[in-house]
């Protein structure tokens, strides 16, 4: 399987710091986005610790997709421990946390693990599918039938996460196994992208016939043009 991958991250037009981080390791077919939170530099530290731990813990060679999924989930568990230990040891980092959405590609399948509200999408034949479910309070209300999906966008509690790395006794990351065919385009992104852009805008940009680095840049530019109220990160992977 050949692939083309690129990432872009931008602070946006409002925030003074960029607390997002990404992992771009095409040689390992391993990719991730993390969106950190916490005061001072702590959010940046948490997201960096998450992607670095993922990179260090996940060996992808000779792994089938099921063991890849297991390794991603175990790496998320390890990242949670690393973040908690650091938060306990270092003044000013108490309570820091981060999302983590990770993608590992095997021969003709992909494994995804995720915690929080950074998302994974797949564009296939022009159709965009959101692969992950946000771990937010409002999504929990939708699942319970107390809110309709239309109520979520712009909801005052839309950003309240129900699961995030950096918590004691956290549930494991969700895992997904999906098939992969040539032409598929994967997007991993932070909520600074998805709160600014509707799915049809994201689909149009991902489907454009330019190098993936330009598609990632176009996503960032579009989110900034809509206001750029949060940090924006996009990892784009095209299967050749
Ligand atoms: Ca964010």
PDB file of C-alpha atoms and ligand atoms in Angstrom:
ATOM      1  CA  UNK A   1       0.000   0.000   0.000  1.00  0.00           C
ATOM      2  CA  UNK A   2       1.378   3.369  -1.039  1.00  0.00           C
ATOM      3  CA  UNK A   3       0.248   6.504   0.718  1.00  0.00           C
ATOM      4  CA  UNK A   4       0.717  10.249   0.688  1.00  0.00           C
ATOM      5  CA  UNK A   5       0.400  12.130   3.974  1.00  0.00           C
ATOM      6  CA  UNK A   6       0.744  15.664   5.279  1.00  0.00           C
ATOM      7  CA  UNK A   7      -0.160  17.661   8.375  1.00  0.00           C
ATOM      8  CA  UNK A   8      -0.775  21.301   9.190  1.00  0.00           C
ATOM      9  CA  UNK A   9      -1.396  22.921  12.557  1.00  0.00           C
ATOM     10  CA  UNK A  10      -2.253  26.533  13.214  1.00  0.00           C
ATOM     11  CA  UNK A  11      -3.062  28.505  16.340  1.00  0.00           C
ATOM     12  CA  UNK A  12      -6.094  30.100  14.744  1.00  0.00           C
ATOM     13  CA  UNK A  13      -7.019  33.778  14.874  1.00  0.00           C
ATOM     14  CA  UNK A  14      -8.010  34.141  18.528  1.00  0.00           C
ATOM     15  CA  UNK A  15      -5.880  31.958  20.800  1.00  0.00           C
ATOM     16  CA  UNK A  16      -2.369  33.061  21.718  1.00  0.00           C
ATOM     17  CA  UNK A  17      -1.036  29.502  21.979  1.00  0.00           C
ATOM     18  CA  UNK A  18      -1.379  26.379  19.887  1.00  0.00           C
ATOM     19  CA  UNK A  19      -2.077  23.463  22.233  1.00  0.00           C
ATOM     20  CA  UNK A  20      -2.729  20.953  19.443  1.00  0.00           C
ATOM     21  CA  UNK A  21      -0.106  18.389  18.454  1.00  0.00           C
ATOM     22  CA  UNK A  22       0.092  15.819  15.689  1.00  0.00           C
ATOM     23  CA  UNK A  23       2.075  12.736  14.745  1.00  0.00           C
ATOM     24  CA  UNK A  24       3.013  12.217  11.099  1.00  0.00           C
ATOM     25  CA  UNK A  25       4.953   8.996  10.627  1.00  0.00           C
ATOM     26  CA  UNK A  26       4.194   7.758   7.087  1.00  0.00           C
ATOM     27  CA  UNK A  27       7.086   5.274   7.272  1.00  0.00           C
ATOM     28  CA  UNK A  28       5.283   3.587  10.206  1.00  0.00           C
ATOM     29  CA  UNK A  29       1.851   4.288   8.695  1.00  0.00           C
ATOM     30  CA  UNK A  30       1.005   5.868  12.027  1.00  0.00           C
ATOM     31  CA  UNK A  31      -0.775   9.197  12.448  1.00  0.00           C
ATOM     32  CA  UNK A  32      -2.457  11.114  15.254  1.00  0.00           C
ATOM     33  CA  UNK A  33      -3.966  14.378  16.408  1.00  0.00           C
ATOM     34  CA  UNK A  34      -4.105  15.535  20.032  1.00  0.00           C
ATOM     35  CA  UNK A  35      -5.824  18.645  21.390  1.00  0.00           C
ATOM     36  CA  UNK A  36      -4.452  19.670  24.755  1.00  0.00           C
ATOM     37  CA  UNK A  37      -6.101  21.611  27.560  1.00  0.00           C
ATOM     38  CA  UNK A  38      -4.797  23.160  30.757  1.00  0.00           C
ATOM     39  CA  UNK A  39      -3.359  26.448  31.960  1.00  0.00           C
ATOM     40  CA  UNK A  40      -0.107  28.080  30.868  1.00  0.00           C
ATOM     41  CA  UNK A  41       1.918  25.650  28.757  1.00  0.00           C
ATOM     42  CA  UNK A  42       0.206  22.565  30.206  1.00  0.00           C
ATOM     43  CA  UNK A  43      -2.196  21.917  27.336  1.00  0.00           C
ATOM     44  CA  UNK A  44       0.650  21.950  24.864  1.00  0.00           C
ATOM     45  CA  UNK A  45       2.639  19.624  27.113  1.00  0.00           C
ATOM     46  CA  UNK A  46      -0.253  17.158  27.467  1.00  0.00           C
ATOM     47  CA  UNK A  47      -0.883  16.877  23.716  1.00  0.00           C
ATOM     48  CA  UNK A  48       2.866  16.547  23.039  1.00  0.00           C
ATOM     49  CA  UNK A  49       3.213  13.800  25.674  1.00  0.00           C
ATOM     50  CA  UNK A  50       0.289  11.927  24.106  1.00  0.00           C
ATOM     51  CA  UNK A  51       1.649  11.834  20.558  1.00  0.00           C
ATOM     52  CA  UNK A  52       5.227  11.157  21.706  1.00  0.00           C
ATOM     53  CA  UNK A  53       4.060   8.251  23.880  1.00  0.00           C
ATOM     54  CA  UNK A  54       2.039   6.870  20.983  1.00  0.00           C
ATOM     55  CA  UNK A  55       5.058   7.050  18.704  1.00  0.00           C
ATOM     56  CA  UNK A  56       7.328   5.394  21.264  1.00  0.00           C
ATOM     57  CA  UNK A  57       4.890   2.627  22.230  1.00  0.00           C
ATOM     58  CA  UNK A  58       3.442   1.570  18.874  1.00  0.00           C
ATOM     59  CA  UNK A  59       5.533  -0.684  16.676  1.00  0.00           C
ATOM     60  CA  UNK A  60       3.639  -1.207  13.423  1.00  0.00           C
ATOM     61  CA  UNK A  61       5.860  -3.586  11.474  1.00  0.00           C
ATOM     62  CA  UNK A  62       4.397  -7.023  10.807  1.00  0.00           C
ATOM     63  CA  UNK A  63       1.305  -6.211  12.849  1.00  0.00           C
ATOM     64  CA  UNK A  64      -2.147  -7.247  11.706  1.00  0.00           C
ATOM     65  CA  UNK A  65      -4.945  -4.761  12.133  1.00  0.00           C
ATOM     66  CA  UNK A  66      -6.311  -6.310  15.336  1.00  0.00           C
ATOM     67  CA  UNK A  67      -2.988  -6.157  17.109  1.00  0.00           C
ATOM     68  CA  UNK A  68      -2.530  -2.617  15.777  1.00  0.00           C
ATOM     69  CA  UNK A  69      -5.809  -1.627  17.396  1.00  0.00           C
ATOM     70  CA  UNK A  70      -4.703  -3.254  20.663  1.00  0.00           C
ATOM     71  CA  UNK A  71      -1.388  -1.420  20.530  1.00  0.00           C
ATOM     72  CA  UNK A  72      -3.101   1.921  19.958  1.00  0.00           C
ATOM     73  CA  UNK A  73      -5.397   1.395  22.922  1.00  0.00           C
ATOM     74  CA  UNK A  74      -2.498   0.304  25.154  1.00  0.00           C
ATOM     75  CA  UNK A  75      -0.483   3.332  24.015  1.00  0.00           C
ATOM     76  CA  UNK A  76      -3.380   5.618  24.935  1.00  0.00           C
ATOM     77  CA  UNK A  77      -3.429   3.976  28.377  1.00  0.00           C
ATOM     78  CA  UNK A  78       0.328   4.554  28.679  1.00  0.00           C
ATOM     79  CA  UNK A  79      -0.081   8.189  27.591  1.00  0.00           C
ATOM     80  CA  UNK A  80      -2.722   8.673  30.261  1.00  0.00           C
ATOM     81  CA  UNK A  81      -0.287   7.425  32.919  1.00  0.00           C
ATOM     82  CA  UNK A  82       2.541   9.615  31.591  1.00  0.00           C
ATOM     83  CA  UNK A  83       0.335  12.719  31.647  1.00  0.00           C
ATOM     84  CA  UNK A  84      -0.993  11.999  35.147  1.00  0.00           C
ATOM     85  CA  UNK A  85       2.505  11.367  36.528  1.00  0.00           C
ATOM     86  CA  UNK A  86       3.809  14.573  34.998  1.00  0.00           C
ATOM     87  CA  UNK A  87       0.814  16.548  36.275  1.00  0.00           C
ATOM     88  CA  UNK A  88       1.455  15.226  39.785  1.00  0.00           C
ATOM     89  CA  UNK A  89       5.174  16.045  39.595  1.00  0.00           C
ATOM     90  CA  UNK A  90       5.273  19.435  37.919  1.00  0.00           C
ATOM     91  CA  UNK A  91       3.790  22.610  39.351  1.00  0.00           C
ATOM     92  CA  UNK A  92       1.330  24.375  37.057  1.00  0.00           C
ATOM     93  CA  UNK A  93       0.336  21.270  35.114  1.00  0.00           C
ATOM     94  CA  UNK A  94      -2.326  19.911  37.492  1.00  0.00           C
ATOM     95  CA  UNK A  95      -5.464  18.961  35.627  1.00  0.00           C
ATOM     96  CA  UNK A  96      -3.903  19.064  32.170  1.00  0.00           C
ATOM     97  CA  UNK A  97      -5.474  16.773  29.615  1.00  0.00           C
ATOM     98  CA  UNK A  98      -5.689  16.003  25.947  1.00  0.00           C
ATOM     99  CA  UNK A  99      -7.733  14.286  23.299  1.00  0.00           C
ATOM    100  CA  UNK A 100      -6.059  11.639  21.151  1.00  0.00           C
ATOM    101  CA  UNK A 101      -7.213  10.285  17.807  1.00  0.00           C
ATOM    102  CA  UNK A 102      -4.788   7.821  16.244  1.00  0.00           C
ATOM    103  CA  UNK A 103      -4.770   5.972  12.923  1.00  0.00           C
ATOM    104  CA  UNK A 104      -2.571   2.994  12.000  1.00  0.00           C
ATOM    105  CA  UNK A 105      -2.755   1.383   8.571  1.00  0.00           C
ATOM    106  CA  UNK A 106      -2.203  -2.304   7.883  1.00  0.00           C
ATOM    107  CA  UNK A 107      -2.346  -3.950   4.449  1.00  0.00           C
ATOM    108  CA  UNK A 108      -5.969  -3.302   3.509  1.00  0.00           C
ATOM    109  CA  UNK A 109      -7.401  -2.275   6.863  1.00  0.00           C
ATOM    110  CA  UNK A 110      -7.027   0.537   9.317  1.00  0.00           C
ATOM    111  CA  UNK A 111      -7.135   0.688  13.095  1.00  0.00           C
ATOM    112  CA  UNK A 112      -8.315   3.813  14.882  1.00  0.00           C
ATOM    113  CA  UNK A 113      -8.277   4.564  18.589  1.00  0.00           C
ATOM    114  CA  UNK A 114      -9.716   7.700  20.044  1.00  0.00           C
ATOM    115  CA  UNK A 115     -10.558   9.615  23.186  1.00  0.00           C
ATOM    116  CA  UNK A 116     -12.168  13.059  23.226  1.00  0.00           C
ATOM    117  CA  UNK A 117     -13.540  15.175  20.405  1.00  0.00           C
ATOM    118  CA  UNK A 118     -10.766  15.167  17.834  1.00  0.00           C
ATOM    119  CA  UNK A 119     -12.187  13.254  14.871  1.00  0.00           C
ATOM    120  CA  UNK A 120     -11.316  10.786  12.145  1.00  0.00           C
ATOM    121  CA  UNK A 121     -13.083  10.970   8.783  1.00  0.00           C
ATOM    122  CA  UNK A 122     -12.831   8.945   5.605  1.00  0.00           C
ATOM    123  CA  UNK A 123     -13.607  10.328   2.153  1.00  0.00           C
ATOM    124  CA  UNK A 124     -14.484   7.578  -0.331  1.00  0.00           C
ATOM    125  CA  UNK A 125     -15.857   8.252  -3.811  1.00  0.00           C
ATOM    126  CA  UNK A 126     -16.677  11.811  -2.807  1.00  0.00           C
ATOM    127  CA  UNK A 127     -18.639  10.795   0.295  1.00  0.00           C
ATOM    128  CA  UNK A 128     -17.388  11.899   3.701  1.00  0.00           C
ATOM    129  CA  UNK A 129     -17.986   9.603   6.667  1.00  0.00           C
ATOM    130  CA  UNK A 130     -17.242  10.580  10.257  1.00  0.00           C
ATOM    131  CA  UNK A 131     -15.630   7.481  11.766  1.00  0.00           C
ATOM    132  CA  UNK A 132     -15.380   8.535  15.408  1.00  0.00           C
ATOM    133  CA  UNK A 133     -17.996   9.609  17.940  1.00  0.00           C
ATOM    134  CA  UNK A 134     -17.131  12.619  20.072  1.00  0.00           C
ATOM    135  CA  UNK A 135     -16.717  11.950  23.769  1.00  0.00           C
ATOM    136  CA  UNK A 136     -18.648  15.044  24.773  1.00  0.00           C
ATOM    137  CA  UNK A 137     -21.437  15.657  27.225  1.00  0.00           C
ATOM    138  CA  UNK A 138     -23.796  16.723  24.405  1.00  0.00           C
ATOM    139  CA  UNK A 139     -23.131  13.543  22.392  1.00  0.00           C
ATOM    140  CA  UNK A 140     -23.985  11.567  25.514  1.00  0.00           C
ATOM    141  CA  UNK A 141     -27.293  13.445  25.647  1.00  0.00           C
ATOM    142  CA  UNK A 142     -27.933  12.643  21.962  1.00  0.00           C
ATOM    143  CA  UNK A 143     -27.185   8.957  22.575  1.00  0.00           C
ATOM    144  CA  UNK A 144     -29.646   9.012  25.481  1.00  0.00           C
ATOM    145  CA  UNK A 145     -32.296  10.697  23.321  1.00  0.00           C
ATOM    146  CA  UNK A 146     -32.370  13.897  25.390  1.00  0.00           C
ATOM    147  CA  UNK A 147     -30.967  16.112  22.610  1.00  0.00           C
ATOM    148  CA  UNK A 148     -31.360  15.883  18.851  1.00  0.00           C
ATOM    149  CA  UNK A 149     -28.252  15.833  16.634  1.00  0.00           C
ATOM    150  CA  UNK A 150     -29.286  19.271  15.348  1.00  0.00           C
ATOM    151  CA  UNK A 151     -28.959  20.699  18.855  1.00  0.00           C
ATOM    152  CA  UNK A 152     -25.270  19.869  19.131  1.00  0.00           C
ATOM    153  CA  UNK A 153     -23.640  22.478  16.908  1.00  0.00           C
ATOM    154  CA  UNK A 154     -23.313  25.709  18.853  1.00  0.00           C
ATOM    155  CA  UNK A 155     -24.625  24.174  22.084  1.00  0.00           C
ATOM    156  CA  UNK A 156     -23.167  26.041  25.095  1.00  0.00           C
ATOM    157  CA  UNK A 157     -21.770  22.751  26.431  1.00  0.00           C
ATOM    158  CA  UNK A 158     -20.543  21.543  23.021  1.00  0.00           C
ATOM    159  CA  UNK A 159     -16.924  21.629  24.184  1.00  0.00           C
ATOM    160  CA  UNK A 160     -17.422  19.786  27.469  1.00  0.00           C
ATOM    161  CA  UNK A 161     -15.566  16.481  27.150  1.00  0.00           C
ATOM    162  CA  UNK A 162     -16.772  13.340  28.874  1.00  0.00           C
ATOM    163  CA  UNK A 163     -13.535  11.429  28.310  1.00  0.00           C
ATOM    164  CA  UNK A 164     -10.005  12.781  27.941  1.00  0.00           C
ATOM    165  CA  UNK A 165      -6.445  11.617  28.619  1.00  0.00           C
ATOM    166  CA  UNK A 166      -5.159  12.899  31.965  1.00  0.00           C
ATOM    167  CA  UNK A 167      -7.966  11.531  34.142  1.00  0.00           C
ATOM    168  CA  UNK A 168      -7.785   8.882  36.862  1.00  0.00           C
ATOM    169  CA  UNK A 169      -9.761   5.689  36.179  1.00  0.00           C
ATOM    170  CA  UNK A 170     -10.376   6.616  32.567  1.00  0.00           C
ATOM    171  CA  UNK A 171     -12.204   4.267  30.240  1.00  0.00           C
ATOM    172  CA  UNK A 172     -10.048   2.844  27.452  1.00  0.00           C
ATOM    173  CA  UNK A 173      -9.945   4.548  24.070  1.00  0.00           C
ATOM    174  CA  UNK A 174     -12.649   3.532  21.604  1.00  0.00           C
ATOM    175  CA  UNK A 175     -11.276   1.276  18.886  1.00  0.00           C
ATOM    176  CA  UNK A 176     -12.406   0.887  15.310  1.00  0.00           C
ATOM    177  CA  UNK A 177     -11.371  -1.483  12.540  1.00  0.00           C
ATOM    178  CA  UNK A 178     -12.231  -0.436   9.001  1.00  0.00           C
ATOM    179  CA  UNK A 179     -11.379  -1.523   5.478  1.00  0.00           C
ATOM    180  CA  UNK A 180      -9.180   0.582   3.212  1.00  0.00           C
ATOM    181  CA  UNK A 181      -9.195   0.803  -0.572  1.00  0.00           C
ATOM    182  CA  UNK A 182      -7.045   2.801  -2.992  1.00  0.00           C
ATOM    183  CA  UNK A 183      -8.328   6.356  -3.333  1.00  0.00           C
ATOM    184  CA  UNK A 184      -9.523   6.622   0.276  1.00  0.00           C
ATOM    185  CA  UNK A 185      -8.575   9.867   1.991  1.00  0.00           C
ATOM    186  CA  UNK A 186      -8.387   9.967   5.782  1.00  0.00           C
ATOM    187  CA  UNK A 187      -8.589  13.117   7.856  1.00  0.00           C
ATOM    188  CA  UNK A 188      -7.651  13.416  11.520  1.00  0.00           C
ATOM    189  CA  UNK A 189      -8.475  16.814  12.967  1.00  0.00           C
ATOM    190  CA  UNK A 190      -9.040  18.828  16.109  1.00  0.00           C
ATOM    191  CA  UNK A 191     -12.373  20.459  16.944  1.00  0.00           C
ATOM    192  CA  UNK A 192     -11.000  23.833  15.870  1.00  0.00           C
ATOM    193  CA  UNK A 193     -11.576  22.555  12.331  1.00  0.00           C
ATOM    194  CA  UNK A 194     -14.931  20.831  12.758  1.00  0.00           C
ATOM    195  CA  UNK A 195     -16.573  23.622  14.744  1.00  0.00           C
ATOM    196  CA  UNK A 196     -15.731  26.049  11.921  1.00  0.00           C
ATOM    197  CA  UNK A 197     -16.476  23.907   8.836  1.00  0.00           C
ATOM    198  CA  UNK A 198     -19.551  21.949   7.753  1.00  0.00           C
ATOM    199  CA  UNK A 199     -18.998  18.427   6.448  1.00  0.00           C
ATOM    200  CA  UNK A 200     -19.686  19.388   2.817  1.00  0.00           C
ATOM    201  CA  UNK A 201     -16.924  22.017   2.912  1.00  0.00           C
ATOM    202  CA  UNK A 202     -14.497  19.482   4.391  1.00  0.00           C
ATOM    203  CA  UNK A 203     -15.505  16.931   1.733  1.00  0.00           C
ATOM    204  CA  UNK A 204     -14.965  19.374  -1.136  1.00  0.00           C
ATOM    205  CA  UNK A 205     -11.485  20.296   0.070  1.00  0.00           C
ATOM    206  CA  UNK A 206     -10.476  16.672   0.744  1.00  0.00           C
ATOM    207  CA  UNK A 207     -11.681  15.677  -2.735  1.00  0.00           C
ATOM    208  CA  UNK A 208      -9.692  18.354  -4.558  1.00  0.00           C
ATOM    209  CA  UNK A 209      -7.089  17.047  -6.984  1.00  0.00           C
ATOM    210  CA  UNK A 210      -3.991  18.618  -5.388  1.00  0.00           C
ATOM    211  CA  UNK A 211      -1.227  17.213  -3.136  1.00  0.00           C
ATOM    212  CA  UNK A 212      -2.462  16.348   0.356  1.00  0.00           C
ATOM    213  CA  UNK A 213      -0.270  19.082   1.868  1.00  0.00           C
ATOM    214  CA  UNK A 214      -2.294  21.636  -0.097  1.00  0.00           C
ATOM    215  CA  UNK A 215      -5.556  20.039   1.018  1.00  0.00           C
ATOM    216  CA  UNK A 216      -4.425  20.271   4.662  1.00  0.00           C
ATOM    217  CA  UNK A 217      -3.457  23.930   4.180  1.00  0.00           C
ATOM    218  CA  UNK A 218      -6.787  24.660   2.489  1.00  0.00           C
ATOM    219  CA  UNK A 219      -8.653  23.171   5.468  1.00  0.00           C
ATOM    220  CA  UNK A 220      -6.713  25.414   7.870  1.00  0.00           C
ATOM    221  CA  UNK A 221      -7.289  28.479   5.677  1.00  0.00           C
ATOM    222  CA  UNK A 222     -11.023  27.769   5.430  1.00  0.00           C
ATOM    223  CA  UNK A 223     -11.352  27.367   9.227  1.00  0.00           C
ATOM    224  CA  UNK A 224      -9.469  30.630   9.764  1.00  0.00           C
ATOM    225  CA  UNK A 225     -11.666  32.368   7.186  1.00  0.00           C
ATOM    226  CA  UNK A 226     -14.720  31.289   9.228  1.00  0.00           C
ATOM    227  CA  UNK A 227     -13.264  32.822  12.359  1.00  0.00           C
ATOM    228  CA  UNK A 228     -10.477  30.499  13.529  1.00  0.00           C
ATOM    229  CA  UNK A 229     -11.668  30.701  17.122  1.00  0.00           C
ATOM    230  CA  UNK A 230      -9.613  27.692  18.263  1.00  0.00           C
ATOM    231  CA  UNK A 231      -6.382  25.928  17.371  1.00  0.00           C
ATOM    232  CA  UNK A 232      -6.747  24.028  14.083  1.00  0.00           C
ATOM    233  CA  UNK A 233      -4.955  20.818  13.133  1.00  0.00           C
ATOM    234  CA  UNK A 234      -5.430  18.542  10.133  1.00  0.00           C
ATOM    235  CA  UNK A 235      -3.615  15.342   9.165  1.00  0.00           C
ATOM    236  CA  UNK A 236      -4.534  14.159   5.664  1.00  0.00           C
ATOM    237  CA  UNK A 237      -3.615  10.677   4.399  1.00  0.00           C
ATOM    238  CA  UNK A 238      -4.405   9.531   0.869  1.00  0.00           C
ATOM    239  CA  UNK A 239      -4.180   5.858  -0.045  1.00  0.00           C
ATOM    240  CA  UNK A 240      -2.681   5.510  -3.530  1.00  0.00           C
TER     241      UNK A 240
HETATM  242 CA1  LIG B   1      -9.639  22.511  20.520  1.00  0.00          CA
END
